[in-house]
Coordinates of C-alpha atoms in Angstrom, one line a residue:
X1 CA -0.9 -7.2 7.2
X2 CA 0.0 -4.2 5.1
X3 CA 0.2 -1.5 7.9
X4 CA -3.1 -0.1 9.1
X5 CA -4.5 0.2 5.6
X6 CA -4.4 -3.4 4.5
X7 CA -4.0 -5.0 1.1
X8 CA -5.4 -3.8 -2.3
X9 CA -6.0 -6.0 -5.3
X10 CA -5.7 -4.4 -8.7
X11 CA -7.6 -5.2 -11.9
X12 CA -6.4 -4.1 -15.4
X13 CA -9.0 -4.5 -18.1
X14 CA -8.2 -3.7 -21.7
X15 CA -5.1 -2.8 -23.8
X16 CA -4.7 0.9 -22.9
X17 CA -5.5 0.2 -19.2
X18 CA -2.7 -2.4 -19.3
X19 CA -0.3 0.2 -20.8
X20 CA -1.1 2.5 -17.8
X21 CA -0.8 -0.5 -15.5
X22 CA 2.6 -1.5 -16.9
X23 CA 4.0 2.0 -16.2
X24 CA 2.3 1.9 -12.8
X25 CA 4.1 -1.3 -11.7
X26 CA 7.4 -0.1 -13.1
X27 CA 7.0 3.1 -11.0
X28 CA 6.5 0.9 -7.9
X29 CA 9.7 -1.1 -8.8
X30 CA 11.7 2.1 -9.3
X31 CA 10.7 3.5 -6.0
X32 CA 11.4 0.2 -4.1
X33 CA 14.8 -0.2 -5.9
X34 CA 15.8 3.4 -5.0
X35 CA 15.0 3.0 -1.4
X36 CA 16.7 -0.3 -1.2
X37 CA 19.8 0.9 -2.9
X38 CA 20.1 4.0 -0.7
X39 CA 19.0 2.4 2.5
X40 CA 16.0 4.8 2.9
X41 CA 12.8 4.1 4.7
X42 CA 9.9 4.8 2.4
X43 CA 6.7 6.7 3.3
X44 CA 4.9 4.3 1.0
X45 CA 4.1 0.6 1.9
X46 CA 4.7 -1.7 -1.0
X47 CA 3.0 -4.5 0.9
X48 CA -0.3 -2.8 0.1
X49 CA 0.0 -3.7 -3.5
X50 CA 2.5 -6.6 -3.5
X51 CA 2.4 -10.1 -2.0
X52 CA 5.2 -12.4 -0.8
X53 CA 5.3 -16.0 -2.0
X54 CA 7.6 -18.9 -2.4
X55 CA 8.1 -21.1 -5.5
X56 CA 8.2 -24.9 -5.4
X57 CA 12.0 -24.7 -5.5
X58 CA 12.0 -22.4 -2.5
X59 CA 12.7 -19.1 -4.3
X60 CA 11.1 -16.1 -2.5
X61 CA 8.9 -13.9 -4.7
X62 CA 7.4 -10.5 -4.4
X63 CA 4.6 -10.0 -7.0
X64 CA 1.6 -7.7 -7.5
X65 CA -1.8 -8.6 -6.3
X66 CA -3.0 -8.2 -9.8
X67 CA -5.5 -9.7 -12.3
X68 CA -5.1 -8.4 -15.8
X69 CA -7.4 -9.1 -18.8
X70 CA -6.4 -8.5 -22.4
X71 CA -6.9 -10.0 -25.8
X72 CA -4.4 -12.7 -26.5
X73 CA -3.0 -11.0 -29.5
X74 CA -2.3 -7.9 -27.4
X75 CA -0.2 -9.7 -24.8
X76 CA 2.7 -9.9 -27.3
X77 CA 5.7 -11.2 -25.5
X78 CA 4.0 -12.0 -22.2
X79 CA 3.3 -15.6 -21.6
X80 CA -0.1 -16.5 -20.3
X81 CA 1.5 -19.1 -18.0
X82 CA 4.2 -17.3 -16.1
X83 CA 7.5 -19.3 -15.6
X84 CA 8.1 -17.7 -12.3
X85 CA 6.6 -20.5 -10.3
X86 CA 7.9 -23.4 -12.4
X87 CA 9.9 -26.0 -10.6
X88 CA 12.7 -27.0 -12.9
X89 CA 13.7 -30.0 -10.9
X90 CA 10.2 -31.4 -10.9
X91 CA 9.7 -30.5 -14.5
X92 CA 12.8 -32.4 -15.6
X93 CA 12.6 -35.3 -13.1
X94 CA 11.9 -38.9 -14.2
X95 CA 8.2 -39.6 -14.4
X96 CA 6.6 -42.6 -12.7
X97 CA 5.6 -44.1 -16.1
X98 CA 7.9 -47.0 -17.0
X99 CA 7.0 -47.4 -20.6
X100 CA 8.7 -45.9 -23.7
X101 CA 9.0 -42.1 -23.6
X102 CA 9.1 -39.6 -26.4
X103 CA 10.3 -36.1 -25.5
X104 CA 9.0 -33.0 -27.3
X105 CA 10.8 -29.8 -26.5
X106 CA 9.0 -26.5 -27.3
X107 CA 11.3 -23.7 -28.0
X108 CA 10.6 -20.2 -26.7
X109 CA 8.4 -18.3 -29.1
X110 CA 9.9 -15.6 -31.2
X111 CA 7.5 -13.1 -29.6
X112 CA 8.6 -14.0 -26.1
X113 CA 12.3 -13.9 -27.0
X114 CA 11.9 -10.5 -28.7
X115 CA 10.0 -9.3 -25.7
X116 CA 12.7 -10.3 -23.3
X117 CA 15.3 -8.5 -25.5
X118 CA 13.1 -5.3 -25.5
X119 CA 12.7 -5.4 -21.7
X120 CA 16.4 -6.0 -21.3
X121 CA 17.2 -3.0 -23.5
X122 CA 15.7 -0.7 -20.8
X123 CA 18.1 -2.0 -18.1
X124 CA 21.1 0.2 -17.4
X125 CA 24.4 -1.6 -17.3
X126 CA 25.6 0.2 -14.2
X127 CA 22.8 -0.1 -11.7
X128 CA 20.0 -2.2 -13.3
X129 CA 17.6 0.7 -12.7
X130 CA 19.0 4.1 -13.7
X131 CA 22.5 5.3 -14.5
X132 CA 24.2 7.4 -11.8
X133 CA 26.1 9.5 -14.3
X134 CA 24.3 12.1 -16.3
X135 CA 23.6 11.1 -19.8
X136 CA 23.4 13.6 -22.7
X137 CA 23.9 14.1 -26.3
X138 CA 22.3 12.9 -29.6
X139 CA 23.5 9.3 -29.2
X140 CA 21.6 8.7 -26.0
X141 CA 18.5 10.5 -27.4
X142 CA 18.6 8.2 -30.5
X143 CA 18.9 5.2 -28.2
X144 CA 15.8 6.2 -26.3
X145 CA 13.9 6.8 -29.4
X146 CA 14.9 3.4 -30.7
X147 CA 13.7 1.8 -27.5
X148 CA 10.3 3.5 -27.7
X149 CA 9.9 2.6 -31.3
X150 CA 10.4 -1.0 -30.5
X151 CA 7.5 -1.0 -28.1
X152 CA 4.5 -2.8 -29.7
X153 CA 2.7 -3.8 -26.6
X154 CA 2.7 -2.9 -22.9
X155 CA 4.3 -6.3 -22.1
X156 CA 7.4 -5.2 -24.0
X157 CA 8.4 -2.8 -21.2
X158 CA 6.7 -4.3 -18.1
X159 CA 9.6 -5.1 -15.8
X160 CA 7.6 -6.6 -12.9
X161 CA 7.3 -10.3 -12.5
X162 CA 3.7 -11.6 -12.4
X163 CA 2.1 -14.5 -10.6
X164 CA 0.6 -17.1 -12.9
X165 CA -2.8 -16.2 -11.5
X166 CA -2.4 -12.6 -12.7
X167 CA -2.9 -13.1 -16.4
X168 CA -6.2 -13.8 -18.1
X169 CA -5.9 -13.8 -21.9
X170 CA -9.3 -13.7 -23.7
X171 CA -10.2 -14.7 -27.2
X172 CA -13.1 -12.6 -28.4
X173 CA -13.0 -14.1 -31.9
X174 CA -15.8 -16.5 -31.2
X175 CA -17.9 -13.6 -30.2
X176 CA -19.4 -11.0 -32.5
X177 CA -16.5 -8.8 -31.6
X178 CA -14.4 -10.4 -34.2
X179 CA -10.7 -11.2 -34.0
X180 CA -9.6 -7.6 -33.6
X181 CA -11.1 -7.3 -30.1
X182 CA -14.1 -6.2 -28.2
X183 CA -16.0 -3.5 -29.9
X184 CA -19.1 -2.9 -27.8
X185 CA -20.0 -2.8 -24.1
X186 CA -22.5 -5.8 -24.4
X187 CA -19.8 -7.9 -26.1
X188 CA -17.5 -7.4 -23.2
X189 CA -20.3 -8.3 -20.7
X190 CA -21.2 -11.4 -22.6
X191 CA -17.6 -12.5 -23.1
X192 CA -16.9 -12.4 -19.4
X193 CA -20.2 -13.8 -18.3
X194 CA -20.2 -16.7 -20.7
X195 CA -16.5 -17.7 -20.9
X196 CA -14.2 -16.2 -18.3
X197 CA -16.1 -15.4 -15.2
X198 CA -15.2 -18.6 -13.4
X199 CA -11.5 -18.0 -14.2
X200 CA -11.7 -14.5 -12.8
X201 CA -13.5 -15.6 -9.7
X202 CA -10.9 -18.4 -9.1
X203 CA -8.0 -15.9 -9.5
X204 CA -9.8 -13.4 -7.3
X205 CA -10.3 -15.9 -4.4
X206 CA -6.7 -16.9 -4.6
X207 CA -5.6 -13.4 -3.9
X208 CA -8.3 -12.5 -1.3
X209 CA -7.9 -15.6 0.8
X210 CA -4.3 -14.8 1.7
X211 CA -5.0 -11.2 2.7
X212 CA -4.9 -10.4 6.4
X213 CA -7.0 -7.2 6.1
X214 CA -8.3 -6.5 2.6
X215 CA -9.1 -2.8 2.3
X216 CA -10.4 -2.9 -1.3
X217 CA -9.9 -3.1 -5.0
X218 CA -8.5 -0.9 -7.8
X219 CA -10.0 -1.3 -11.3
X220 CA -8.2 0.2 -14.3
X221 CA -10.6 -0.2 -17.2
X222 CA -10.8 0.9 -20.8
X223 CA -13.9 3.0 -21.3
X224 CA -13.8 3.4 -25.1
X225 CA -14.0 -0.3 -26.0
X226 CA -15.9 -3.4 -25.1
X227 CA -13.8 -3.7 -22.0
X228 CA -16.1 -1.2 -20.4
X229 CA -18.6 -4.1 -20.3
X230 CA -15.9 -6.3 -18.7
X231 CA -15.3 -3.6 -16.1
X232 CA -19.0 -3.3 -15.3
X233 CA -19.2 -7.1 -14.7
X234 CA -16.0 -7.1 -12.6
X235 CA -17.3 -4.1 -10.5
X236 CA -20.6 -5.9 -10.0
X237 CA -18.9 -9.1 -8.9
X238 CA -16.7 -7.2 -6.4
X239 CA -19.7 -5.1 -5.1
X240 CA -21.8 -8.2 -4.5
X241 CA -19.1 -10.4 -3.0
X242 CA -17.2 -7.8 -0.9
X243 CA -19.9 -5.2 0.1
X244 CA -17.8 -3.7 2.9
X245 CA -14.6 -3.1 0.8
X246 CA -13.6 -0.1 -1.2
X247 CA -13.7 -0.1 -5.0
X248 CA -11.7 2.6 -6.7
X249 CA -12.4 2.5 -10.5
X250 CA -10.4 4.4 -13.1
X251 CA -11.8 4.6 -16.6
X252 CA -8.9 5.0 -19.1
X253 CA -9.5 6.8 -22.5
X254 CA -6.7 7.1 -25.1
X255 CA -6.3 10.1 -27.4
X256 CA -7.3 9.4 -31.0
X257 CA -7.5 12.1 -33.6
X258 CA -8.9 9.8 -36.3
X259 CA -12.4 10.7 -37.2
X260 CA -14.7 7.8 -38.1
X261 CA -18.4 8.2 -37.4
X262 CA -19.0 4.5 -36.5
X263 CA -16.0 4.3 -34.2
X264 CA -16.8 7.6 -32.6
X265 CA -20.4 6.4 -31.8
X266 CA -19.2 3.1 -30.4
X267 CA -16.6 5.0 -28.3
X268 CA -19.3 7.4 -27.0
X269 CA -21.8 4.6 -26.2
X270 CA -19.2 2.5 -24.5
X271 CA -18.1 5.4 -22.5
X272 CA -21.6 6.3 -21.3
X273 CA -22.5 2.7 -20.4
X274 CA -19.2 2.1 -18.7
X275 CA -19.3 5.4 -16.7
X276 CA -22.8 4.8 -15.5
X277 CA -22.6 1.1 -14.8
X278 CA -19.1 1.0 -13.2
X279 CA -19.7 4.1 -11.1
X280 CA -22.9 2.7 -9.7
X281 CA -21.0 -0.4 -8.3
X282 CA -17.9 1.5 -7.1
X283 CA -16.9 3.6 -4.2
X284 CA -15.4 6.2 -6.5
X285 CA -15.1 6.4 -10.3
X286 CA -12.6 8.6 -12.1
X287 CA -12.3 9.0 -15.9
X288 CA -8.6 9.5 -16.9
X289 CA -7.6 10.8 -20.3
X290 CA -5.3 13.4 -22.0
X291 CA -8.3 14.4 -24.1
X292 CA -9.6 17.9 -23.3
X293 CA -13.2 16.5 -23.5
X294 CA -15.0 13.2 -22.9
X295 CA -17.5 13.9 -25.7
X296 CA -17.4 13.2 -29.4
X297 CA -15.5 16.4 -30.0
X298 CA -12.4 15.6 -28.0
X299 CA -10.7 18.8 -28.7
X300 CA -6.9 19.1 -28.6
X301 CA -4.9 17.1 -26.0
X302 CA -4.1 18.8 -22.8
X303 CA -0.9 20.8 -22.6
X304 CA 1.4 20.1 -19.6
X305 CA 4.1 22.7 -18.9
X306 CA 7.7 21.5 -19.3
X307 CA 6.6 18.4 -21.2
X308 CA 6.6 17.6 -24.9
X309 CA 4.8 14.3 -25.7
X310 CA 2.9 12.5 -28.5
X311 CA -0.6 12.2 -27.1
X312 CA -1.6 9.4 -29.5
X313 CA 1.4 7.3 -28.6
X314 CA 0.1 4.8 -26.0
X315 CA 3.6 4.4 -24.5
X316 CA 4.0 8.1 -23.7
X317 CA 0.4 9.1 -22.8
X318 CA -0.1 6.1 -20.5
X319 CA 3.1 7.0 -18.6
X320 CA 1.6 10.4 -17.6
X321 CA -1.7 8.8 -16.5
X322 CA 0.3 6.2 -14.4
X323 CA 2.4 8.8 -12.7
X324 CA -0.7 10.8 -11.7
X325 CA -2.5 7.6 -10.6
X326 CA 0.5 6.6 -8.5
X327 CA 0.3 9.9 -6.6
X328 CA -3.5 10.0 -6.3
X329 CA -3.5 6.6 -4.5
X330 CA -0.9 7.4 -2.0
X331 CA -3.3 8.2 0.9
X332 CA -4.4 4.6 1.2
X333 CA -0.9 3.2 0.5
X334 CA 0.9 4.9 3.4
X335 CA 2.0 2.3 6.1
X336 CA 0.5 4.2 9.0
X337 CA -2.3 6.2 7.3
X338 CA -5.8 6.5 8.8
X339 CA -7.1 7.3 5.4
X340 CA -8.1 4.0 4.0
X341 CA -9.6 3.5 0.6
X342 CA -13.2 3.7 2.1
X343 CA -12.3 6.7 4.1
X344 CA -11.1 8.5 1.0
X345 CA -14.2 7.6 -0.9
X346 CA -16.5 8.7 2.0
X347 CA -14.8 12.0 2.1
X348 CA -15.4 12.7 -1.6
X349 CA -18.6 10.9 -2.6
X350 CA -21.3 12.3 -0.4
X351 CA -24.7 13.2 -2.0
X352 CA -24.2 10.4 -4.6
X353 CA -21.3 12.1 -6.2
X354 CA -19.3 9.0 -7.0
X355 CA -17.7 10.4 -10.2
X356 CA -14.6 12.4 -9.5
X357 CA -12.1 14.2 -11.7
X358 CA -8.3 13.9 -11.6
X359 CA -5.8 16.7 -12.1
X360 CA -2.1 16.9 -12.0
X361 CA 0.9 19.2 -11.9
X362 CA 3.7 17.0 -13.4
X363 CA 6.3 18.0 -12.6
X364 CA 5.2 20.3 -9.8
X365 CA 7.1 23.6 -10.5
X366 CA 9.6 23.7 -7.6
X367 CA 13.0 25.2 -7.8
X368 CA 16.0 23.4 -6.1
X369 CA 16.3 26.1 -3.5
X370 CA 12.6 27.1 -3.2
X371 CA 10.5 26.5 -0.2
X372 CA 7.0 25.1 -0.7
X373 CA 5.5 28.5 0.2
X374 CA 7.6 30.1 -2.5
X375 CA 6.6 27.6 -5.1
X376 CA 2.9 28.2 -4.4
X377 CA 3.1 32.0 -4.6
X378 CA 2.6 32.3 -8.4
X379 CA -0.6 30.2 -8.1
X380 CA -2.5 32.1 -5.4
X381 CA -5.5 32.8 -7.7
X382 CA -5.6 29.7 -9.8
X383 CA -4.4 26.2 -9.1
X384 CA -1.3 24.9 -10.9
X385 CA -2.9 21.5 -11.8
X386 CA -4.5 20.6 -15.1
X387 CA -7.5 18.2 -15.5
X388 CA -6.8 14.7 -16.7
X389 CA -10.4 13.8 -16.8
X390 CA -11.6 15.8 -19.8
X391 CA -13.2 18.4 -17.6
X392 CA -11.4 21.6 -18.5
X393 CA -10.9 24.3 -15.9
X394 CA -12.2 23.3 -12.5
X395 CA -13.2 26.6 -10.8
X396 CA -15.2 25.2 -7.9
X397 CA -15.4 21.9 -6.1
X398 CA -17.5 20.2 -3.5
X399 CA -14.6 18.2 -2.0
X400 CA -10.9 17.6 -2.7
X401 CA -8.2 15.1 -2.0
X402 CA -4.8 16.7 -2.7
X403 CA -1.4 14.9 -2.6
X404 CA 1.9 16.7 -3.0
X405 CA 5.0 14.5 -3.1
X406 CA 8.7 15.3 -3.5
X407 CA 9.0 18.1 -0.9
X408 CA 12.0 17.7 1.3
X409 CA 11.8 18.4 5.0
X410 CA 13.9 21.6 4.4
X411 CA 11.6 22.8 1.7
X412 CA 8.5 22.4 3.8
X413 CA 9.6 25.3 6.0
X414 CA 10.3 28.9 5.2
X415 CA 13.4 30.1 7.1
X416 CA 12.9 33.9 7.6
X417 CA 15.6 36.0 9.2
X418 CA 14.6 37.7 12.4
X419 CA 12.6 40.9 11.8
X420 CA 11.7 39.9 8.2
X421 CA 8.1 40.4 7.3
X422 CA 6.5 37.2 5.8
X423 CA 5.7 37.4 2.1
X424 CA 2.4 35.6 2.7
X425 CA 0.4 33.7 5.4
X426 CA 1.9 30.5 4.0
X427 CA 5.4 31.5 5.0
X428 CA 4.6 31.4 8.7
X429 CA 3.3 27.9 8.6
X430 CA 5.3 25.3 10.5
X431 CA 4.9 22.2 8.3
X432 CA 4.3 21.3 4.7
X433 CA 0.9 20.0 5.6
X434 CA -0.1 23.3 7.2
X435 CA 1.1 25.2 4.1
X436 CA -0.8 23.0 1.7
X437 CA -3.9 23.1 3.9
X438 CA -3.7 26.9 4.1
X439 CA -3.3 27.1 0.3
X440 CA -6.4 25.0 -0.3
X441 CA -8.4 27.1 2.1
X442 CA -7.5 30.2 0.1
X443 CA -8.5 28.5 -3.3
X444 CA -11.5 26.8 -2.0
X445 CA -12.6 28.5 1.3
X446 CA -15.9 26.6 1.7
X447 CA -14.8 23.2 0.4
X448 CA -14.0 20.1 2.4
X449 CA -10.4 19.1 1.6
X450 CA -7.9 16.5 2.8
X451 CA -4.3 16.9 1.9
X452 CA -1.0 15.0 2.2
X453 CA 2.6 16.1 1.8
X454 CA 5.3 13.5 1.3
X455 CA 9.1 13.8 1.0
X456 CA 9.4 10.8 -1.4
X457 CA 9.8 11.8 -5.0
X458 CA 8.1 10.0 -7.9
X459 CA 11.0 7.8 -9.0
X460 CA 10.6 7.3 -12.8
X461 CA 12.7 4.2 -13.6
X462 CA 14.3 3.4 -16.9
X463 CA 11.1 2.7 -18.9
X464 CA 9.5 6.0 -18.3
X465 CA 9.7 8.2 -21.5
X466 CA 11.9 11.2 -21.3
X467 CA 9.4 14.0 -22.2
X468 CA 10.9 16.8 -20.2
X469 CA 12.0 20.2 -21.4
X470 CA 15.5 21.6 -20.8
X471 CA 14.2 23.5 -17.8
X472 CA 13.8 20.3 -15.8
X473 CA 16.8 19.0 -13.9
X474 CA 17.8 15.5 -13.3
X475 CA 16.1 15.5 -9.9
X476 CA 12.9 17.0 -11.4
X477 CA 13.4 20.6 -10.2
X478 CA 12.3 23.4 -12.5
X479 CA 14.7 26.2 -13.5
X480 CA 14.2 29.7 -14.8
X481 CA 16.8 29.2 -17.5
X482 CA 17.2 26.1 -19.8
X483 CA 20.2 23.8 -19.2
X484 CA 22.9 23.6 -21.8
X485 CA 23.2 19.8 -21.4
X486 CA 20.1 17.7 -21.3
X487 CA 20.1 15.0 -18.6
X488 CA 17.9 12.0 -18.0
X489 CA 15.3 13.0 -15.4
X490 CA 15.2 10.3 -12.7
X491 CA 12.6 11.7 -10.3
X492 CA 10.0 14.5 -10.1
X493 CA 7.8 16.2 -7.5
X494 CA 4.1 15.8 -8.3
X495 CA 0.9 17.5 -7.2
X496 CA -2.3 15.5 -7.9
X497 CA -5.9 16.0 -6.9
X498 CA -9.2 14.2 -6.9
X499 CA -12.2 16.5 -6.9
X500 CA -15.9 16.4 -7.0
X501 CA -15.7 19.4 -9.3
X502 CA -18.6 21.5 -10.7
X503 CA -16.9 21.1 -14.0
X504 CA -18.1 17.5 -14.1
X505 CA -21.6 18.9 -14.6
X506 CA -20.6 20.3 -18.0
X507 CA -18.7 17.1 -18.9
X508 CA -21.5 14.7 -18.1
X509 CA -24.1 16.9 -19.7
X510 CA -21.9 17.1 -22.8
X511 CA -22.0 13.3 -23.0
X512 CA -25.7 13.2 -22.6
X513 CA -26.3 15.9 -25.3
X514 CA -24.0 14.1 -27.7
X515 CA -25.9 10.9 -27.5
X516 CA -29.3 12.7 -27.4
X517 CA -28.6 14.2 -30.8
X518 CA -28.4 10.9 -32.6
X519 CA -30.7 7.9 -33.3
X520 CA -29.0 5.0 -31.7
X521 CA -31.1 2.6 -33.9
X522 CA -28.7 3.5 -36.7
X523 CA -26.1 1.3 -35.0
X524 CA -27.9 -2.0 -34.5
X525 CA -24.7 -4.0 -34.4
X526 CA -24.0 -2.3 -31.0
X527 CA -27.0 -4.2 -29.5
X528 CA -26.2 -7.7 -30.9
X529 CA -25.0 -9.2 -27.7
X530 CA -28.1 -8.9 -25.5
X531 CA -28.2 -5.2 -24.7
X532 CA -31.7 -3.7 -25.2
X533 CA -32.5 -0.2 -26.4
X534 CA -34.5 0.3 -23.2
X535 CA -31.4 -0.5 -21.1
X536 CA -29.4 2.1 -23.0
X537 CA -32.1 4.7 -22.6
X538 CA -32.1 4.0 -18.8
X539 CA -28.4 4.5 -18.7
X540 CA -28.9 7.9 -20.5
X541 CA -31.3 9.0 -17.9
X542 CA -29.0 7.8 -15.1
X543 CA -26.2 9.9 -16.7
X544 CA -28.4 12.9 -16.8
X545 CA -29.4 12.5 -13.1
X546 CA -25.7 12.0 -12.2
X547 CA -24.8 15.3 -14.0
X548 CA -27.3 17.2 -11.9
X549 CA -25.5 16.3 -8.7
X550 CA -22.6 18.6 -9.8
X551 CA -24.6 21.7 -10.5
X552 CA -23.2 24.9 -9.0
X553 CA -26.6 25.5 -7.3
X554 CA -26.2 22.2 -5.4
X555 CA -22.8 23.4 -4.1
X556 CA -24.5 26.5 -2.6
X557 CA -27.1 24.2 -1.0
X558 CA -24.3 22.0 0.5
X559 CA -22.6 25.0 2.0
X560 CA -25.9 26.2 3.6
X561 CA -26.4 22.7 5.2

């Protein structure tokens, strides 16, 4: 049993979702490795996400409770059948057959060999995780750029070993989606229903049957492609088979500045259907993107202070989403937390507000000698976080879940000399939890909020892209003056929030208005796999009704209740 919270099984559905997932698992490995190397007790329970096993040869394993789905061509160097559980002695032993034998030896594929070389290139020679000495200069920068340039798939930098039951490689070429992948929501639904549902169910039961106390599921799913239909079917399956378990769904949307009317329309319709269908079967649903809008007019990518990144590079943008996701999910991954996945959902989703928005401050602006109260002082009138759900500025909220990590015990208190007048009410708080709670009460005085403060930093690991400005130190602290020598940032403090924000009203209405302006009959190919126009129109009305749940007027009514 994984502490009081219990186990969580993760689904990753689609290419971009698997990019996010690869970074996510690498972050888990980095955190575990750091704590093991330094003999530290973690505030995070790895057993919530990972399972212990034993191979046929007696080797102990520690692998994610994960089921990932992607097109075969996008798996790149990752073998569909993991070699982790192969028994070499059994494989090479003499068979019972007494007749003549012919041996055929299959060499490792070029892709798999190249993939291993790419993953090995991220391993530091000194520690296997991250160098202890500071690295600087143009040579190291060129090395990092070469490493990133060699990444052609998320499997090229995934460092976590997977169980054979974790990988489901689909072939959509026999569907109307064509060999390039799943283009529409209905293609994804049909593909899973007709060809892969039994395999997914078999893998799911393998993981669930060994859980002592299953608290729920995480679904990372691409919204922009036909994998939104795959996500809808998976959410439906989980909702029907495990009605008393939590389902946290995260809809991933990459940044793409290319303007193509047909692709834009497919993206829009997939997003609408995925959002409506998946959220209806989930405890909570959160879109995640570096786009500044979810609609057809995406606007410029969001700007994060002290970061410089290529928003259209999957390897870079997915890392930022993964770090945010890693922090957002901490409440139900703490070993002794009373905030299970269902508790978190119940706190946020009252009045049918199942769609939430995510925001982050990455890195959280904290100086090496600042107290938490000092760090929050410049943000007393507006929050330091930025939306990662295409919602823009979030002025008001019905409910919040806020997690702040990377604040040491010393920084959680303000040590004032005797007779010194406190700078603010936050400076007289005794604990970091009290400081953050008081800060949220100032920003959202009539909003229900839950908050967590952890000392554990977000450990980045060797595969995390170095996107930081010269103002960020190796430990992730923010300086007022740039450093003369750039160093490899190994950890950062992070502030992340989930909110039922009133800004969602505008975002959801924007989606509805965008689709209302066009005649969907101009794209008949979108409806070739069983989806009827009436079904799509119903989804549009459901989207409109959902948007009304986030009106500012409803917030006033909630407060009066």
